[in-house]
Amino acid sequence: MESPPQYVTIAKVGDIPPGTCRTVDVQGIFLALCNVEGTYRVVDNTCPHAGGPLGEGQLQGELLVCPWHGWRFNVRTGERQENPEIRVPVIEVRVLGEEIQVKVPLTL
């Protein structure tokens, strides 16, 4: 029988203001944690174009803009805005009380 999924806390509610992102380290894997108008979204932190740190990018609605070359990804689907065949992994996230948590083990 498979064990139930485990979750780890990556931040507290209120740590990430709406409309912003930050890079978080989860068991040695860097993720971009974004607050889209009060809904938390998490994607892999590494832009597939040149490895830019997505968590340092600018959030425009559901679109996260890579700070290096401007590639835009939908943080809900992971799809690149200009080419949906290119995507970043989306990580399952939940809020439990005041804790923002992601499901582990991470599948990137």
mmCIF file of N, CA and C in Angstrom:
data_model
loop_
_atom_site.group_PDB
_atom_site.id
_atom_site.type_symbol
_atom_site.label_atom_id
_atom_site.label_comp_id
_atom_site.label_asym_id
_atom_site.label_seq_id
_atom_site.Cartn_x
_atom_site.Cartn_y
_atom_site.Cartn_z
ATOM 1 N N MET A 1 0.842 -1.186 0.000
ATOM 2 C CA MET A 1 0.000 0.000 0.000
ATOM 3 C C MET A 1 0.882 1.243 0.000
ATOM 4 N N GLU A 2 0.517 2.205 -0.829
ATOM 5 C CA GLU A 2 1.294 3.429 -0.958
ATOM 6 C C GLU A 2 1.022 4.361 0.221
ATOM 7 N N SER A 3 2.103 4.987 0.730
ATOM 8 C CA SER A 3 1.915 5.917 1.846
ATOM 9 C C SER A 3 1.340 7.235 1.324
ATOM 10 N N PRO A 4 0.605 7.961 2.180
ATOM 11 C CA PRO A 4 0.016 9.236 1.749
ATOM 12 C C PRO A 4 1.115 10.256 1.450
ATOM 13 N N PRO A 5 0.813 11.225 0.583
ATOM 14 C CA PRO A 5 1.826 12.229 0.254
ATOM 15 C C PRO A 5 2.262 13.009 1.493
ATOM 16 N N GLN A 6 3.493 13.421 1.487
ATOM 17 C CA GLN A 6 4.040 14.242 2.564
ATOM 18 C C GLN A 6 4.175 15.677 2.067
ATOM 19 N N TYR A 7 4.109 16.604 2.977
ATOM 20 C CA TYR A 7 4.248 18.020 2.630
ATOM 21 C C TYR A 7 5.287 18.653 3.546
ATOM 22 N N VAL A 8 6.016 19.638 2.999
ATOM 23 C CA VAL A 8 6.964 20.399 3.809
ATOM 24 C C VAL A 8 6.602 21.878 3.717
ATOM 25 N N THR A 9 6.806 22.577 4.815
ATOM 26 C CA THR A 9 6.525 24.011 4.862
ATOM 27 C C THR A 9 7.658 24.781 4.202
ATOM 28 N N ILE A 10 7.285 25.702 3.304
ATOM 29 C CA ILE A 10 8.291 26.498 2.591
ATOM 30 C C ILE A 10 8.211 27.980 2.946
ATOM 31 N N ALA A 11 7.103 28.405 3.529
ATOM 32 C CA ALA A 11 6.941 29.817 3.923
ATOM 33 C C ALA A 11 5.679 29.927 4.770
ATOM 34 N N LYS A 12 5.466 31.094 5.307
ATOM 35 C CA LYS A 12 4.258 31.399 6.071
ATOM 36 C C LYS A 12 3.370 32.330 5.239
ATOM 37 N N VAL A 13 2.066 32.190 5.430
ATOM 38 C CA VAL A 13 1.133 33.109 4.785
ATOM 39 C C VAL A 13 1.536 34.522 5.212
ATOM 40 N N GLY A 14 1.609 35.422 4.286
ATOM 41 C CA GLY A 14 2.016 36.792 4.594
ATOM 42 C C GLY A 14 3.479 37.056 4.300
ATOM 43 N N ASP A 15 4.302 35.988 4.153
ATOM 44 C CA ASP A 15 5.724 36.179 3.816
ATOM 45 C C ASP A 15 5.909 36.694 2.395
ATOM 46 N N ILE A 16 4.998 36.300 1.512
ATOM 47 C CA ILE A 16 5.083 36.664 0.101
ATOM 48 C C ILE A 16 3.881 37.558 -0.214
ATOM 49 N N PRO A 17 4.095 38.863 -0.382
ATOM 50 C CA PRO A 17 2.968 39.751 -0.679
ATOM 51 C C PRO A 17 2.322 39.407 -2.030
ATOM 52 N N PRO A 18 1.029 39.683 -2.194
ATOM 53 C CA PRO A 18 0.382 39.447 -3.490
ATOM 54 C C PRO A 18 1.146 40.152 -4.614
ATOM 55 N N GLY A 19 1.259 39.446 -5.741
ATOM 56 C CA GLY A 19 1.943 40.008 -6.910
ATOM 57 C C GLY A 19 3.446 39.853 -6.889
ATOM 58 N N THR A 20 3.978 39.050 -5.951
ATOM 59 C CA THR A 20 5.424 38.872 -5.866
ATOM 60 C C THR A 20 5.802 37.388 -5.851
ATOM 61 N N CYS A 21 7.095 37.146 -6.055
ATOM 62 C CA CYS A 21 7.665 35.797 -6.018
ATOM 63 C C CYS A 21 8.921 35.814 -5.181
ATOM 64 N N ARG A 22 9.327 34.615 -4.782
ATOM 65 C CA ARG A 22 10.615 34.468 -4.112
ATOM 66 C C ARG A 22 11.130 33.065 -4.382
ATOM 67 N N THR A 23 12.433 32.913 -4.317
ATOM 68 C CA THR A 23 13.067 31.609 -4.479
ATOM 69 C C THR A 23 13.123 30.927 -3.121
ATOM 70 N N VAL A 24 12.739 29.646 -3.085
ATOM 71 C CA VAL A 24 12.805 28.858 -1.860
ATOM 72 C C VAL A 24 13.585 27.576 -2.147
ATOM 73 N N ASP A 25 14.294 27.090 -1.137
ATOM 74 C CA ASP A 25 15.074 25.864 -1.232
ATOM 75 C C ASP A 25 14.309 24.758 -0.512
ATOM 76 N N VAL A 26 13.954 23.710 -1.258
ATOM 77 C CA VAL A 26 13.244 22.570 -0.680
ATOM 78 C C VAL A 26 14.106 21.339 -0.886
ATOM 79 N N GLN A 27 14.739 20.902 0.174
ATOM 80 C CA GLN A 27 15.582 19.709 0.134
ATOM 81 C C GLN A 27 16.619 19.794 -0.978
ATOM 82 N N GLY A 28 17.225 20.979 -1.127
ATOM 83 C CA GLY A 28 18.276 21.186 -2.117
ATOM 84 C C GLY A 28 17.787 21.496 -3.520
ATOM 85 N N ILE A 29 16.472 21.605 -3.707
ATOM 86 C CA ILE A 29 15.898 21.949 -5.011
ATOM 87 C C ILE A 29 15.291 23.348 -4.894
ATOM 88 N N PHE A 30 15.654 24.218 -5.839
ATOM 89 C CA PHE A 30 15.168 25.595 -5.795
ATOM 90 C C PHE A 30 13.854 25.717 -6.568
ATOM 91 N N LEU A 31 12.887 26.359 -5.912
ATOM 92 C CA LEU A 31 11.563 26.560 -6.478
ATOM 93 C C LEU A 31 11.219 28.045 -6.442
ATOM 94 N N ALA A 32 10.316 28.452 -7.329
ATOM 95 C CA ALA A 32 9.794 29.816 -7.332
ATOM 96 C C ALA A 32 8.401 29.779 -6.706
ATOM 97 N N LEU A 33 8.247 30.460 -5.580
ATOM 98 C CA LEU A 33 6.975 30.559 -4.880
ATOM 99 C C LEU A 33 6.361 31.917 -5.210
ATOM 100 N N CYS A 34 5.148 31.896 -5.776
ATOM 101 C CA CYS A 34 4.488 33.124 -6.214
ATOM 102 C C CYS A 34 3.140 33.282 -5.525
ATOM 103 N N ASN A 35 2.771 34.526 -5.289
ATOM 104 C CA ASN A 35 1.464 34.846 -4.719
ATOM 105 C C ASN A 35 0.664 35.578 -5.784
ATOM 106 N N VAL A 36 -0.294 34.862 -6.385
ATOM 107 C CA VAL A 36 -1.155 35.438 -7.417
ATOM 108 C C VAL A 36 -2.471 35.843 -6.752
ATOM 109 N N GLU A 37 -2.538 37.097 -6.338
ATOM 110 C CA GLU A 37 -3.744 37.647 -5.716
ATOM 111 C C GLU A 37 -4.268 36.768 -4.585
ATOM 112 N N GLY A 38 -3.346 36.287 -3.738
ATOM 113 C CA GLY A 38 -3.727 35.487 -2.585
ATOM 114 C C GLY A 38 -3.705 33.989 -2.810
ATOM 115 N N THR A 39 -3.500 33.544 -4.053
ATOM 116 C CA THR A 39 -3.368 32.122 -4.358
ATOM 117 C C THR A 39 -1.894 31.825 -4.584
ATOM 118 N N TYR A 40 -1.363 30.861 -3.857
ATOM 119 C CA TYR A 40 0.055 30.534 -3.973
ATOM 120 C C TYR A 40 0.261 29.512 -5.072
ATOM 121 N N ARG A 41 1.275 29.765 -5.889
ATOM 122 C CA ARG A 41 1.670 28.877 -6.984
ATOM 123 C C ARG A 41 3.166 28.617 -6.861
ATOM 124 N N VAL A 42 3.577 27.399 -7.205
ATOM 125 C CA VAL A 42 4.992 27.038 -7.132
ATOM 126 C C VAL A 42 5.392 26.352 -8.427
ATOM 127 N N VAL A 43 6.506 26.823 -9.008
ATOM 128 C CA VAL A 43 7.086 26.211 -10.202
ATOM 129 C C VAL A 43 8.580 26.021 -9.966
ATOM 130 N N ASP A 44 9.180 25.186 -10.814
ATOM 131 C CA ASP A 44 10.633 25.029 -10.774
ATOM 132 C C ASP A 44 11.268 26.405 -10.962
ATOM 133 N N ASN A 45 12.337 26.669 -10.241
ATOM 134 C CA ASN A 45 12.979 27.984 -10.266
ATOM 135 C C ASN A 45 13.832 28.215 -11.507
ATOM 136 N N THR A 46 14.165 27.169 -12.256
ATOM 137 C CA THR A 46 15.120 27.285 -13.359
ATOM 138 C C THR A 46 14.420 27.462 -14.699
ATOM 139 N N CYS A 47 14.672 28.588 -15.350
ATOM 140 C CA CYS A 47 14.130 28.840 -16.676
ATOM 141 C C CYS A 47 14.789 27.873 -17.667
ATOM 142 N N PRO A 48 14.000 27.191 -18.512
ATOM 143 C CA PRO A 48 14.580 26.239 -19.456
ATOM 144 C C PRO A 48 15.391 26.902 -20.578
ATOM 145 N N HIS A 49 15.285 28.202 -20.732
ATOM 146 C CA HIS A 49 16.015 28.897 -21.795
ATOM 147 C C HIS A 49 17.505 28.986 -21.494
ATOM 148 N N ALA A 50 17.861 29.609 -20.370
ATOM 149 C CA ALA A 50 19.279 29.790 -20.047
ATOM 150 C C ALA A 50 19.549 29.605 -18.560
ATOM 151 N N GLY A 51 18.592 28.993 -17.842
ATOM 152 C CA GLY A 51 18.812 28.714 -16.426
ATOM 153 C C GLY A 51 18.561 29.870 -15.496
ATOM 154 N N GLY A 52 17.873 30.901 -15.967
ATOM 155 C CA GLY A 52 17.606 32.070 -15.136
ATOM 156 C C GLY A 52 16.775 31.719 -13.906
ATOM 157 N N PRO A 53 16.950 32.490 -12.820
ATOM 158 C CA PRO A 53 16.232 32.244 -11.560
ATOM 159 C C PRO A 53 14.826 32.840 -11.597
ATOM 160 N N LEU A 54 13.830 32.027 -11.910
ATOM 161 C CA LEU A 54 12.459 32.531 -12.065
ATOM 162 C C LEU A 54 11.926 33.198 -10.808
ATOM 163 N N GLY A 55 12.339 32.724 -9.638
ATOM 164 C CA GLY A 55 11.870 33.311 -8.388
ATOM 165 C C GLY A 55 12.282 34.754 -8.192
ATOM 166 N N GLU A 56 13.257 35.206 -8.988
ATOM 167 C CA GLU A 56 13.682 36.607 -8.932
ATOM 168 C C GLU A 56 13.001 37.438 -10.007
ATOM 169 N N GLY A 57 12.108 36.788 -10.764
ATOM 170 C CA GLY A 57 11.420 37.482 -11.847
ATOM 171 C C GLY A 57 10.241 38.300 -11.363
ATOM 172 N N GLN A 58 9.580 38.941 -12.327
ATOM 173 C CA GLN A 58 8.431 39.792 -12.043
ATOM 174 C C GLN A 58 7.159 39.024 -12.348
ATOM 175 N N LEU A 59 6.190 39.131 -11.455
ATOM 176 C CA LEU A 59 4.906 38.479 -11.635
ATOM 177 C C LEU A 59 3.932 39.471 -12.243
ATOM 178 N N GLN A 60 3.308 39.068 -13.369
ATOM 179 C CA GLN A 60 2.304 39.892 -14.042
ATOM 180 C C GLN A 60 1.040 39.052 -14.137
ATOM 181 N N GLY A 61 0.164 39.170 -13.144
ATOM 182 C CA GLY A 61 -1.001 38.295 -13.075
ATOM 183 C C GLY A 61 -0.520 36.875 -12.805
ATOM 184 N N GLU A 62 -0.877 35.937 -13.697
ATOM 185 C CA GLU A 62 -0.408 34.558 -13.564
ATOM 186 C C GLU A 62 0.894 34.313 -14.319
ATOM 187 N N LEU A 63 1.442 35.353 -14.957
ATOM 188 C CA LEU A 63 2.655 35.180 -15.744
ATOM 189 C C LEU A 63 3.890 35.594 -14.948
ATOM 190 N N LEU A 64 4.862 34.694 -14.902
ATOM 191 C CA LEU A 64 6.136 34.967 -14.248
ATOM 192 C C LEU A 64 7.167 35.229 -15.338
ATOM 193 N N VAL A 65 7.807 36.398 -15.279
ATOM 194 C CA VAL A 65 8.753 36.820 -16.302
ATOM 195 C C VAL A 65 10.178 36.565 -15.801
ATOM 196 N N CYS A 66 10.927 35.759 -16.567
ATOM 197 C CA CYS A 66 12.316 35.463 -16.203
ATOM 198 C C CYS A 66 13.128 36.756 -16.208
ATOM 199 N N PRO A 67 13.919 37.001 -15.157
ATOM 200 C CA PRO A 67 14.673 38.246 -15.082
ATOM 201 C C PRO A 67 15.837 38.322 -16.074
ATOM 202 N N TRP A 68 16.237 37.207 -16.656
ATOM 203 C CA TRP A 68 17.389 37.233 -17.567
ATOM 204 C C TRP A 68 17.026 37.615 -18.996
ATOM 205 N N HIS A 69 16.014 36.968 -19.576
ATOM 206 C CA HIS A 69 15.711 37.213 -20.987
ATOM 207 C C HIS A 69 14.233 37.419 -21.276
ATOM 208 N N GLY A 70 13.413 37.537 -20.221
ATOM 209 C CA GLY A 70 12.015 37.899 -20.417
ATOM 210 C C GLY A 70 11.073 36.784 -20.832
ATOM 211 N N TRP A 71 11.527 35.532 -20.791
ATOM 212 C CA TRP A 71 10.592 34.445 -21.097
ATOM 213 C C TRP A 71 9.491 34.454 -20.055
ATOM 214 N N ARG A 72 8.243 34.225 -20.487
ATOM 215 C CA ARG A 72 7.087 34.310 -19.593
ATOM 216 C C ARG A 72 6.421 32.941 -19.452
ATOM 217 N N PHE A 73 6.160 32.573 -18.181
ATOM 218 C CA PHE A 73 5.544 31.291 -17.880
ATOM 219 C C PHE A 73 4.299 31.488 -17.038
ATOM 220 N N ASN A 74 3.258 30.729 -17.358
ATOM 221 C CA ASN A 74 2.037 30.748 -16.555
ATOM 222 C C ASN A 74 2.300 29.895 -15.317
ATOM 223 N N VAL A 75 2.205 30.482 -14.132
ATOM 224 C CA VAL A 75 2.533 29.749 -12.910
ATOM 225 C C VAL A 75 1.455 28.735 -12.525
ATOM 226 N N ARG A 76 0.299 28.784 -13.159
ATOM 227 C CA ARG A 76 -0.746 27.791 -12.906
ATOM 228 C C ARG A 76 -0.520 26.535 -13.745
ATOM 229 N N THR A 77 -0.104 26.723 -15.018
ATOM 230 C CA THR A 77 0.062 25.591 -15.940
ATOM 231 C C THR A 77 1.515 25.233 -16.209
ATOM 232 N N GLY A 78 2.433 26.182 -15.998
ATOM 233 C CA GLY A 78 3.839 25.976 -16.320
ATOM 234 C C GLY A 78 4.192 26.296 -17.753
ATOM 235 N N GLU A 79 3.196 26.586 -18.578
ATOM 236 C CA GLU A 79 3.432 26.808 -20.002
ATOM 237 C C GLU A 79 4.073 28.161 -20.278
ATOM 238 N N ARG A 80 4.982 28.150 -21.274
ATOM 239 C CA ARG A 80 5.548 29.415 -21.747
ATOM 240 C C ARG A 80 4.472 30.125 -22.561
ATOM 241 N N GLN A 81 4.274 31.393 -22.299
ATOM 242 C CA GLN A 81 3.219 32.161 -22.941
ATOM 243 C C GLN A 81 3.352 32.134 -24.466
ATOM 244 N N GLU A 82 4.548 32.287 -24.967
ATOM 245 C CA GLU A 82 4.765 32.395 -26.409
ATOM 246 C C GLU A 82 4.850 31.038 -27.112
ATOM 247 N N ASN A 83 5.064 29.960 -26.359
ATOM 248 C CA ASN A 83 5.168 28.621 -26.935
ATOM 249 C C ASN A 83 4.777 27.598 -25.881
ATOM 250 N N PRO A 84 3.496 27.203 -25.827
ATOM 251 C CA PRO A 84 2.995 26.317 -24.775
ATOM 252 C C PRO A 84 3.676 24.937 -24.718
ATOM 253 N N GLU A 85 4.416 24.569 -25.772
ATOM 254 C CA GLU A 85 5.124 23.289 -25.733
ATOM 255 C C GLU A 85 6.332 23.340 -24.799
ATOM 256 N N ILE A 86 6.788 24.543 -24.486
ATOM 257 C CA ILE A 86 7.889 24.729 -23.529
ATOM 258 C C ILE A 86 7.254 25.045 -22.191
ATOM 259 N N ARG A 87 7.685 24.322 -21.166
ATOM 260 C CA ARG A 87 7.067 24.543 -19.862
ATOM 261 C C ARG A 87 8.068 24.296 -18.743
ATOM 262 N N VAL A 88 7.706 24.814 -17.570
ATOM 263 C CA VAL A 88 8.439 24.517 -16.340
ATOM 264 C C VAL A 88 7.528 23.653 -15.474
ATOM 265 N N PRO A 89 8.101 22.747 -14.690
ATOM 266 C CA PRO A 89 7.274 21.911 -13.827
ATOM 267 C C PRO A 89 6.511 22.738 -12.790
ATOM 268 N N VAL A 90 5.249 22.380 -12.590
ATOM 269 C CA VAL A 90 4.397 22.992 -11.569
ATOM 270 C C VAL A 90 4.379 22.040 -10.379
ATOM 271 N N ILE A 91 4.568 22.578 -9.193
ATOM 272 C CA ILE A 91 4.636 21.790 -7.969
ATOM 273 C C ILE A 91 3.336 21.962 -7.191
ATOM 274 N N GLU A 92 2.824 20.862 -6.660
ATOM 275 C CA GLU A 92 1.594 20.920 -5.870
ATOM 276 C C GLU A 92 1.852 21.712 -4.591
ATOM 277 N N VAL A 93 0.968 22.654 -4.314
ATOM 278 C CA VAL A 93 1.115 23.520 -3.141
ATOM 279 C C VAL A 93 -0.218 23.574 -2.403
ATOM 280 N N ARG A 94 -0.129 23.718 -1.082
ATOM 281 C CA ARG A 94 -1.339 23.876 -0.270
ATOM 282 C C ARG A 94 -1.029 24.834 0.867
ATOM 283 N N VAL A 95 -2.101 25.386 1.439
ATOM 284 C CA VAL A 95 -1.975 26.222 2.629
ATOM 285 C C VAL A 95 -2.657 25.468 3.756
ATOM 286 N N LEU A 96 -1.912 25.258 4.832
ATOM 287 C CA LEU A 96 -2.428 24.569 6.008
ATOM 288 C C LEU A 96 -2.252 25.518 7.183
ATOM 289 N N GLY A 97 -3.354 26.102 7.631
ATOM 290 C CA GLY A 97 -3.267 27.119 8.674
ATOM 291 C C GLY A 97 -2.504 28.321 8.134
ATOM 292 N N GLU A 98 -1.379 28.638 8.759
ATOM 293 C CA GLU A 98 -0.542 29.763 8.323
ATOM 294 C C GLU A 98 0.664 29.305 7.502
ATOM 295 N N GLU A 99 0.744 28.011 7.203
ATOM 296 C CA GLU A 99 1.912 27.470 6.516
ATOM 297 C C GLU A 99 1.615 27.198 5.043
ATOM 298 N N ILE A 100 2.548 27.622 4.186
ATOM 299 C CA ILE A 100 2.498 27.294 2.765
ATOM 300 C C ILE A 100 3.376 26.062 2.593
ATOM 301 N N GLN A 101 2.803 25.011 2.005
ATOM 302 C CA GLN A 101 3.513 23.747 1.910
ATOM 303 C C GLN A 101 3.509 23.210 0.485
ATOM 304 N N VAL A 102 4.575 22.435 0.156
ATOM 305 C CA VAL A 102 4.628 21.740 -1.127
ATOM 306 C C VAL A 102 4.697 20.250 -0.879
ATOM 307 N N LYS A 103 4.202 19.506 -1.852
ATOM 308 C CA LYS A 103 4.188 18.048 -1.773
ATOM 309 C C LYS A 103 5.574 17.512 -2.102
ATOM 310 N N VAL A 104 6.042 16.566 -1.283
ATOM 311 C CA VAL A 104 7.321 15.897 -1.531
ATOM 312 C C VAL A 104 7.075 14.389 -1.555
ATOM 313 N N PRO A 105 7.894 13.607 -2.249
ATOM 314 C CA PRO A 105 9.082 14.096 -2.955
ATOM 315 C C PRO A 105 8.682 14.924 -4.180
ATOM 316 N N LEU A 106 9.552 15.863 -4.526
ATOM 317 C CA LEU A 106 9.297 16.737 -5.667
ATOM 318 C C LEU A 106 9.480 15.944 -6.951
ATOM 319 N N THR A 107 8.603 16.175 -7.898
ATOM 320 C CA THR A 107 8.735 15.545 -9.208
ATOM 321 C C THR A 107 8.912 16.646 -10.231
ATOM 322 N N LEU A 108 10.142 16.836 -10.677
ATOM 323 C CA LEU A 108 10.436 17.903 -11.642
ATOM 324 C C LEU A 108 10.639 17.330 -13.022
#
